[in-house]
Tab-separated table of C-alpha atoms in Angstrom:
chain	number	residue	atom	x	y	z
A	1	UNK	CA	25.269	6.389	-16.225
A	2	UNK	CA	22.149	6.320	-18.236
A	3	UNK	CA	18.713	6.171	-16.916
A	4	UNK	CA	18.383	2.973	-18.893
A	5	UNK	CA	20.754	1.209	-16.370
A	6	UNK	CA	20.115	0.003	-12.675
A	7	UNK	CA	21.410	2.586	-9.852
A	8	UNK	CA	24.775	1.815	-8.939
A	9	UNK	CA	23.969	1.535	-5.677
A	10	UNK	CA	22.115	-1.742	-6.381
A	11	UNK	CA	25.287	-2.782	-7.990
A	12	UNK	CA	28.034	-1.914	-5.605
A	13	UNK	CA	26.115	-2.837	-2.484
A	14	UNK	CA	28.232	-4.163	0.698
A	15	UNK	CA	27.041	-7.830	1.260
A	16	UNK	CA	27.405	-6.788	5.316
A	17	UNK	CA	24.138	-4.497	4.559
A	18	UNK	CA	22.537	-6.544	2.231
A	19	UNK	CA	22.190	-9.229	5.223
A	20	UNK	CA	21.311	-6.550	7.680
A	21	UNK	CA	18.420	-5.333	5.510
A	22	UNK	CA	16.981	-9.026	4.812
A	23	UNK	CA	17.227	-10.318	8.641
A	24	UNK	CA	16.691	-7.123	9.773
A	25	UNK	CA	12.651	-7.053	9.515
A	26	UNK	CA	12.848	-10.978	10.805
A	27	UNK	CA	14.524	-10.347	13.481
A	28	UNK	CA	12.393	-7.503	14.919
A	29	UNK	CA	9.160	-9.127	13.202
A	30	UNK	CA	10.442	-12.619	15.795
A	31	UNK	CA	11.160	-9.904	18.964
A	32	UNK	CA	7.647	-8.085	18.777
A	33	UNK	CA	6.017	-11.099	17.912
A	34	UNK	CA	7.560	-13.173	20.839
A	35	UNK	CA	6.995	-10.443	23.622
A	36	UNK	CA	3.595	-10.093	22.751
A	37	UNK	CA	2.884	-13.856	23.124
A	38	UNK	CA	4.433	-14.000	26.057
A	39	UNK	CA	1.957	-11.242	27.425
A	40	UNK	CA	-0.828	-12.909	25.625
A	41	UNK	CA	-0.541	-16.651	25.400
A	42	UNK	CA	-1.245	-18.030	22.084
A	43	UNK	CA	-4.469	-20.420	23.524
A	44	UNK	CA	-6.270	-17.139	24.779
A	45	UNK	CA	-5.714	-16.022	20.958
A	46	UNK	CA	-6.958	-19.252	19.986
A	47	UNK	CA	-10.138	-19.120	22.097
A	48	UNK	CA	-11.431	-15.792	21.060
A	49	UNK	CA	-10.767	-16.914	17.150
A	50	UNK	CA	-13.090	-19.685	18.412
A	51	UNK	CA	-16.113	-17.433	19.960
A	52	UNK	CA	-16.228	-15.066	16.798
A	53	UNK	CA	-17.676	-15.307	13.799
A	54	UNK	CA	-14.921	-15.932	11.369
A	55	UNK	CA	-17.476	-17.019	8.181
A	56	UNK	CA	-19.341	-14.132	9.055
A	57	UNK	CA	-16.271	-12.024	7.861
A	58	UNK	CA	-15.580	-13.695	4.809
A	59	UNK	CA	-18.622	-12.177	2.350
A	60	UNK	CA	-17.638	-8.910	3.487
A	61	UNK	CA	-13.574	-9.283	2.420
A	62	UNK	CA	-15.065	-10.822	-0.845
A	63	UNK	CA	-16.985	-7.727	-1.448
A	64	UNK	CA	-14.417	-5.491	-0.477
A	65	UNK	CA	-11.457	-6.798	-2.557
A	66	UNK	CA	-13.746	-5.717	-5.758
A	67	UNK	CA	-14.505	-2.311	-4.233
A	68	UNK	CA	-10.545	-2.051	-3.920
A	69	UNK	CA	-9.826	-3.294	-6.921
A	70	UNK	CA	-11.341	-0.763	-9.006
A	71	UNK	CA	-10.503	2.248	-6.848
A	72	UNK	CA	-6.748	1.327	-6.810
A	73	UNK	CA	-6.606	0.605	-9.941
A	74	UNK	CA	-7.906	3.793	-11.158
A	75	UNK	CA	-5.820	6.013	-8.757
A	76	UNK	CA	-2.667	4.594	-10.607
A	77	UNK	CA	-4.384	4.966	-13.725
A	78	UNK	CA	-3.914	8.757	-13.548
A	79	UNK	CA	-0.498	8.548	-12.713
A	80	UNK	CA	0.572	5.740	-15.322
A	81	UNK	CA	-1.298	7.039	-18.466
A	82	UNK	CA	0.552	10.222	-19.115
A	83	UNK	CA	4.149	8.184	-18.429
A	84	UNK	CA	2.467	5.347	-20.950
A	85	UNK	CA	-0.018	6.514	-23.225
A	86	UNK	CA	-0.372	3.509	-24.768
A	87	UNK	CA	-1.334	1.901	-21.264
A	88	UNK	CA	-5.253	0.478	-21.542
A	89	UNK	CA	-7.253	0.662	-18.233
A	90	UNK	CA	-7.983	-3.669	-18.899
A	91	UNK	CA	-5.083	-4.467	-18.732
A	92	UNK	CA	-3.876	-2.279	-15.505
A	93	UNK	CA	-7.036	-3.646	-13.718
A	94	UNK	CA	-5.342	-7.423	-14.474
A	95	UNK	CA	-2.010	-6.542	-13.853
A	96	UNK	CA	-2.765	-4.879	-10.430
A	97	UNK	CA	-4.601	-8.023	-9.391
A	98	UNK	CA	-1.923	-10.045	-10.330
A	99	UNK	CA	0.372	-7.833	-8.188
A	100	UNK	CA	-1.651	-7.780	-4.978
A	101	UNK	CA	-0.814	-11.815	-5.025
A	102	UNK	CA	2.954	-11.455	-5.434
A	103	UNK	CA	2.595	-8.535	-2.597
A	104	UNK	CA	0.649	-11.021	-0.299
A	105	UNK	CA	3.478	-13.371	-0.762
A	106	UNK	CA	6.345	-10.646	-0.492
A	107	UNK	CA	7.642	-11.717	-3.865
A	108	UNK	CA	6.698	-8.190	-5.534
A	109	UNK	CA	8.223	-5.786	-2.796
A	110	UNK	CA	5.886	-3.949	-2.794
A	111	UNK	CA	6.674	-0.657	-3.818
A	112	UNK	CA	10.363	-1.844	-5.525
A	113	UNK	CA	8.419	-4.513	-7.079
A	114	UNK	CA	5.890	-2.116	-8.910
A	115	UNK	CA	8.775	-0.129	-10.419
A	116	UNK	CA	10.329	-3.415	-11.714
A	117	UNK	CA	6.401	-3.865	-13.267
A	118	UNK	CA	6.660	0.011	-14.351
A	119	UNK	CA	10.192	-0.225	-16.210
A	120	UNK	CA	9.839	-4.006	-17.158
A	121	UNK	CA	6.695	-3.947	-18.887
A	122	UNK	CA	5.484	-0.457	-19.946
A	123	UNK	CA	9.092	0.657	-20.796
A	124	UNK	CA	9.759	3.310	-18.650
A	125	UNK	CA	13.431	3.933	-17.721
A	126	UNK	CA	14.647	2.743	-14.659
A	127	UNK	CA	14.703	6.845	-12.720
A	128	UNK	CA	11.878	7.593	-14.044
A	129	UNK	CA	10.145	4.719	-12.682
A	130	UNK	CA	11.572	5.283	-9.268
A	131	UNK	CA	9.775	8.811	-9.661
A	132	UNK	CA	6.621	7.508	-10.731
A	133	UNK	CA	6.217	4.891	-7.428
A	134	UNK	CA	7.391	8.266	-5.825
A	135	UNK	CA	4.960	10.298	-6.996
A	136	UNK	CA	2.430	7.116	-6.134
A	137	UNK	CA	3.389	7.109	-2.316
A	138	UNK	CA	3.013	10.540	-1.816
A	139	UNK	CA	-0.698	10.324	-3.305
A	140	UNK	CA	-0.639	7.290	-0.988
A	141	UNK	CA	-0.007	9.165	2.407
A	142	UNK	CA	-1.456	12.351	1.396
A	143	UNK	CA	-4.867	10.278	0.747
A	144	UNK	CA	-4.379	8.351	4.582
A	145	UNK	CA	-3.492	11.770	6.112
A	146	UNK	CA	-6.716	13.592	4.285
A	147	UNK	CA	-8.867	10.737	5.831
A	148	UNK	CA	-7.237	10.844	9.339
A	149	UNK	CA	-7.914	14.699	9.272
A	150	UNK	CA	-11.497	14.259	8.310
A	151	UNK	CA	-11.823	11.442	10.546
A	152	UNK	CA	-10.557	13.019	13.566
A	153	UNK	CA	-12.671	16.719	12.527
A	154	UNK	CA	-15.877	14.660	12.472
A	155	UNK	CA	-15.542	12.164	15.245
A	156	UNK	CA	-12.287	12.691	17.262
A	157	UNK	CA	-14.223	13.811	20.356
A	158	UNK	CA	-15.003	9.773	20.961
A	159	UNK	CA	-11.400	9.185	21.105
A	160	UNK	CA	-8.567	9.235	23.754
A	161	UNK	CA	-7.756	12.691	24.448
A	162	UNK	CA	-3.904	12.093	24.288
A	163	UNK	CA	-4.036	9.766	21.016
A	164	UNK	CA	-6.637	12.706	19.840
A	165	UNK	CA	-4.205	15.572	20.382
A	166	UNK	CA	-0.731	13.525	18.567
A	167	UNK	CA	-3.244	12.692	15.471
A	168	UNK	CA	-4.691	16.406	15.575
A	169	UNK	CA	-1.062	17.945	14.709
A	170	UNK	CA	0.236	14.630	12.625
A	171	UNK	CA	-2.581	14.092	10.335
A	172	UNK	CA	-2.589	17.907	8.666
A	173	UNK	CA	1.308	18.140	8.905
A	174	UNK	CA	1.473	14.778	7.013
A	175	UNK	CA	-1.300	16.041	4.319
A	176	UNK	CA	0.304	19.160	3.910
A	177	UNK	CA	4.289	18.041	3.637
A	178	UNK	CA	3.206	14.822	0.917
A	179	UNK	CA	0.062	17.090	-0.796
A	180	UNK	CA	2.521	20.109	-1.526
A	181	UNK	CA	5.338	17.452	-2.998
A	182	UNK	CA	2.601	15.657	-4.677
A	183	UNK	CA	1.422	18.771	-7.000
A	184	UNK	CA	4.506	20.488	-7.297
A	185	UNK	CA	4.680	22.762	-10.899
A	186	UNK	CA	6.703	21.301	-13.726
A	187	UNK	CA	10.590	21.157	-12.904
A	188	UNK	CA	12.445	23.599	-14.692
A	189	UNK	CA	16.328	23.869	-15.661
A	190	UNK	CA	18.413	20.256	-16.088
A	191	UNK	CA	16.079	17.535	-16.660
A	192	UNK	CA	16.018	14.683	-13.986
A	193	UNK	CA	14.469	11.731	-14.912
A	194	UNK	CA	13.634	10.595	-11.501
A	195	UNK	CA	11.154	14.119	-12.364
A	196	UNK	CA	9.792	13.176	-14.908
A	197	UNK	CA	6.369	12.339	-13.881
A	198	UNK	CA	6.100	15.596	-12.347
A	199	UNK	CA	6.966	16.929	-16.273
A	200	UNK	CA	4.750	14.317	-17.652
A	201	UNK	CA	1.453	13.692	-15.303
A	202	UNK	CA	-1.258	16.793	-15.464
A	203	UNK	CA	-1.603	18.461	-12.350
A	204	UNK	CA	-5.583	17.811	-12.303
A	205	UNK	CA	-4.445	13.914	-12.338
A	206	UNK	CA	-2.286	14.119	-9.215
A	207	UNK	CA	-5.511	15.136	-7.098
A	208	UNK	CA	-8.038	12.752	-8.927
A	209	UNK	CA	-5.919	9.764	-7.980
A	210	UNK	CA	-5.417	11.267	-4.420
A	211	UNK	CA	-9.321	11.129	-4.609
A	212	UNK	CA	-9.404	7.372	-6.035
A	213	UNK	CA	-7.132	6.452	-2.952
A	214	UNK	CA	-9.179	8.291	-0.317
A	215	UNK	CA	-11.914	5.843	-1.603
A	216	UNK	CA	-9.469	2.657	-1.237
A	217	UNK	CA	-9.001	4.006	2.452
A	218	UNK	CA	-12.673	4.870	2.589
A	219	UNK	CA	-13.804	1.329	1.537
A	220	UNK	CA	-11.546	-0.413	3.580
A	221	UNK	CA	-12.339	1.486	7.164
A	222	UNK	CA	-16.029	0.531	6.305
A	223	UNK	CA	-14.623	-3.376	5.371
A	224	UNK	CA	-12.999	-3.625	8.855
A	225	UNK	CA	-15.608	-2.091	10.921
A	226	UNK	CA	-17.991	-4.221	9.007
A	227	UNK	CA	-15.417	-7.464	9.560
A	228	UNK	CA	-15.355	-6.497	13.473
A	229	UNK	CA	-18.768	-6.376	14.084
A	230	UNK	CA	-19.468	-9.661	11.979
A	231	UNK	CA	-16.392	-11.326	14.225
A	232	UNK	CA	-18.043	-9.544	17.502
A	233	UNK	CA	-15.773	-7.282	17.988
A	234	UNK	CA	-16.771	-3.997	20.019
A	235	UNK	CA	-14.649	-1.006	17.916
A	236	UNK	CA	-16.560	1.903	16.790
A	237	UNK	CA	-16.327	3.129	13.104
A	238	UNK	CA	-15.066	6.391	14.632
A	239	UNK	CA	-12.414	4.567	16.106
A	240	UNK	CA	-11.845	2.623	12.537
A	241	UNK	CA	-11.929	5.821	10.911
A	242	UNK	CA	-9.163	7.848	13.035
A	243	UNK	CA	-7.138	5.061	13.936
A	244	UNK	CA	-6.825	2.713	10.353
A	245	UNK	CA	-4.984	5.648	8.002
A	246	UNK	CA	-2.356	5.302	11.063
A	247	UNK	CA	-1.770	1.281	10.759
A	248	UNK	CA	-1.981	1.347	7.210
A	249	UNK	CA	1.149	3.778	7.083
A	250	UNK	CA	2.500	1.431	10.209
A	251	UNK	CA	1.697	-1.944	8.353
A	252	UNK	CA	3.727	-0.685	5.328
A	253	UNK	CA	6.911	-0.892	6.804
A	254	UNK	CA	9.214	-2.927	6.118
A	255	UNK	CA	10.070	-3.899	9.555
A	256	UNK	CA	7.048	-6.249	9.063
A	257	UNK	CA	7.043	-9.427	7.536
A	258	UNK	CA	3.728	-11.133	6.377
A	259	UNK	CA	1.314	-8.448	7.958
A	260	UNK	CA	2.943	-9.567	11.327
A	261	UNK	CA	5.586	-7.391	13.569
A	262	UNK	CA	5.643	-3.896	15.326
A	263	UNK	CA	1.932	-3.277	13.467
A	264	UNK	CA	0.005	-5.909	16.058
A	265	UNK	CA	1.464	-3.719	18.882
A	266	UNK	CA	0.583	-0.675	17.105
A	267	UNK	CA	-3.571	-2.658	16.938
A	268	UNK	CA	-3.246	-3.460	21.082
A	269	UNK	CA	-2.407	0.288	21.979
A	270	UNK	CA	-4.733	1.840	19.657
A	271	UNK	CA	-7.840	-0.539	20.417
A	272	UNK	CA	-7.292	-1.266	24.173
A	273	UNK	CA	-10.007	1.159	25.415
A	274	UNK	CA	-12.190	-1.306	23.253
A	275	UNK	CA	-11.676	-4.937	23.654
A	276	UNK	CA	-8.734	-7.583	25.245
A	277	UNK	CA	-5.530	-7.664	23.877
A	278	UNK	CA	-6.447	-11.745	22.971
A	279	UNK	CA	-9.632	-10.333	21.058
A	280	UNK	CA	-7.951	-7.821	19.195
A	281	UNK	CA	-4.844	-10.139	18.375
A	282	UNK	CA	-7.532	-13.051	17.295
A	283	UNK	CA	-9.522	-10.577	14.903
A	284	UNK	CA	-6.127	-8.917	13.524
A	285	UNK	CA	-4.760	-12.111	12.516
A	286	UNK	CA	-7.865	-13.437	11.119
A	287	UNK	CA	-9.238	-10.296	9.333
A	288	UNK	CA	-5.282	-10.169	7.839
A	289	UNK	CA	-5.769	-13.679	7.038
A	290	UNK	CA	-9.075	-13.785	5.070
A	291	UNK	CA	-8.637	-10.397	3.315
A	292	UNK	CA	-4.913	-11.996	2.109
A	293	UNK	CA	-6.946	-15.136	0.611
A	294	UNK	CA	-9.222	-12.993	-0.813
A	295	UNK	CA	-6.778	-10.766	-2.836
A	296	UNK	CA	-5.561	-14.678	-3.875
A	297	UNK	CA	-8.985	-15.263	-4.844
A	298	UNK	CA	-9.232	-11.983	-7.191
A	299	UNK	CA	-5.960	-12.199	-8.603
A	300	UNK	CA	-4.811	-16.212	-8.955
A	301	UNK	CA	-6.132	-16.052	-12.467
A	302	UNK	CA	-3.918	-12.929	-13.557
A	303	UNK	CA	-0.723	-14.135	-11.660
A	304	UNK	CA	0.934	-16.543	-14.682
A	305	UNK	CA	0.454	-13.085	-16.765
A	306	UNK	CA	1.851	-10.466	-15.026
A	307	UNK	CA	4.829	-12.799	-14.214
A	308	UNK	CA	5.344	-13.492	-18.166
A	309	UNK	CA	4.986	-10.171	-18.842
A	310	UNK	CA	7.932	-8.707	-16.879
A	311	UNK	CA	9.967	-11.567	-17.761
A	312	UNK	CA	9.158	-10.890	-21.517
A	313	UNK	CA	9.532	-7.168	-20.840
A	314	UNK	CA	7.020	-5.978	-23.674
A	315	UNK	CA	7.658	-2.340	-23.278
A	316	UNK	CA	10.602	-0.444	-24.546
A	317	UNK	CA	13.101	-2.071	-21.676
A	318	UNK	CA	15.578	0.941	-20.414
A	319	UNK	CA	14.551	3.614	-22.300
A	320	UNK	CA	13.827	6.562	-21.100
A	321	UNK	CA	10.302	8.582	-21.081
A	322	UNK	CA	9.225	10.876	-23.288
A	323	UNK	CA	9.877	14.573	-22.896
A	324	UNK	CA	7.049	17.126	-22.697
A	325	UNK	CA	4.913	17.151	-25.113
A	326	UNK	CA	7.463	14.637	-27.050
A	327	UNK	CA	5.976	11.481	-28.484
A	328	UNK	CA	6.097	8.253	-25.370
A	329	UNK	CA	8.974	5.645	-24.774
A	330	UNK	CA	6.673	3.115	-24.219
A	331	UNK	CA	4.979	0.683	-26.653
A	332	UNK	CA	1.242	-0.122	-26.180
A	333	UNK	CA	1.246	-3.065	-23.781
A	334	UNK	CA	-0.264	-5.984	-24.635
A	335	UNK	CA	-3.597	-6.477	-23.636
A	336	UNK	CA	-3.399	-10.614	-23.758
């Protein structure tokens, strides 16, 4: 098999797990879901949405989906360049707000769905995409982990003392594990492509987009906090600090569906010492809600594009990257 063809695996899979992993995330999304409302009745949700401020919320999503934008685009910016030189920072920034909308739906995948983007439209074979949203995750966790740790160094003192201690030996294993991964030297031997971002990316650019996704975390923490207190609810920013990195790693699995599932039980044992479990269900939901339309907001008008463009496929579809120092297997992207 090439590295311009689809894993096998894709091709060969039993239909018995193909069902398993679609209903699988419904079904315990519909469990978690259902136990918690029968613990918290939907109308006490309802009333606290009602006391808060919800339009006091909104400004500060607005402003922090363009903080985000920037910062997440430029993290993968580092990353993408050296795989597709031809790759202009313009059109990333549209093509990643384009993205977040198909993500909000849970059209993109996520992750899977940015490789498609990655081997679809700047030509990169299919492995060596798959090592490029690789080599993007572990920037991903070693960024949550390195704000955790510095989180939990500068204010963990306010925090539960049996929550503090798990975080205190989690958080630098985490950083550690995905950081040492992350800037691994240049493989030698038989060339893999699934490697070949760690051939092709600089070292220096592995940490500079760690930094540009410290900042995402960074701008976010201060977003919430800043949401809470506009909604009236009582949660430090220590606590938003310490305990966010941890739900955004939670909220990424794909046992949720739609921002709802295991992660709202994961917001009612972290924030308890803080506010009701009706209070922090009603801010959740609406917080998810409003930062979800906002990402619609910033990216509705780049959505029609990045579809076209990975149905047109303007890279080099299915070939593979270039070597070291070689000359790149993708064409410039198109910048309409």
């Amino acid at each position: 098999m090439t590295d311009d063809e689809p894993p096998a695996t894709l091709a060969v899979e039993n239909p018995r797990w193909r069902w398993v992993r679609r209903l699988g995330p419904w079904v315990i999304t519909a469990a978690v879901v259902t136990a918690i409302l029968v613990k918290y009745p939907i109308g006490r949700i309802v009333d606290e949405m009602q006391k808060g401020n919800v339009w006091g919320m909104v400004p500060v999503a607005l402003v922090a989906s363009i903080g985000l934008w920037f910062t997440a685009t430029t993290g993968d910016y580092f990353i993408l360049r050296p795989m597709a030189p031809g790759l202009r920072y313009p059109f990333l920034l549209r093509s990643k707000a384009g993205m977040s909308v198909l993500n909000a739906l849970g059209l993109a995948l996520n992750y899977g769905g940015f490789a498609l983007w990655i081997h679809r439209v700047l030509g990169v074979g299919w492995r060596a995409s798959g090592g490029t949203v690789l080599m993007i995750t572990l920037g991903d966790l070693t960024a949550v982990s390195a704000v955790a740790l510095v989180s939990l160094t500068i204010g963990g003192d306010a925090l539960p003392g049996e929550t503090q201690d798990r975080l205190r030996w989690a958080a630098p294993t985490m950083f550690v594990v995905a950081g040492l991964f992350l800037i691994a030297p240049r493989p030698t031997g038989r060339k893999r492509a699934v490697l070949a971002p760690w051939q092709l990316v600089p070292r220096l650019n592995r940490p500079l987009s760690v930094l540009c996704r410290a900042c995402t975390i960074v701008i976010l923490i201060f977003a919430t906090w800043g949401g809470a207190r506009a909604f009236g609810l009582p949660v430090p920013l220590r606590a938003w600090a310490t305990f966010l990195p941890v739900l955004l790693v939670i909220g990424a699995l794909p046992v949720n569906v739609g921002g709802m599932g295991p992660v709202q039980a994961a917001w009612l044992v972290l924030f308890a010492p803080w506010a009701s479990g009706p209070q922090i269900l009603a801010f959740q939901f609406l917080w998810h809600l409003i930062l979800v339309s906002a990402l619609f907001v910033r990216g509705a008008p780049f959505l029609r594009g990045v579809i076209a463009d990975v149905a047109r496929g303007q890279g080099r579809t299915g070939s593979a990257p270039a070597e070291p120092g070689g000359q790149p297997a993708a064409s410039p992207p198109s910048t309409t």
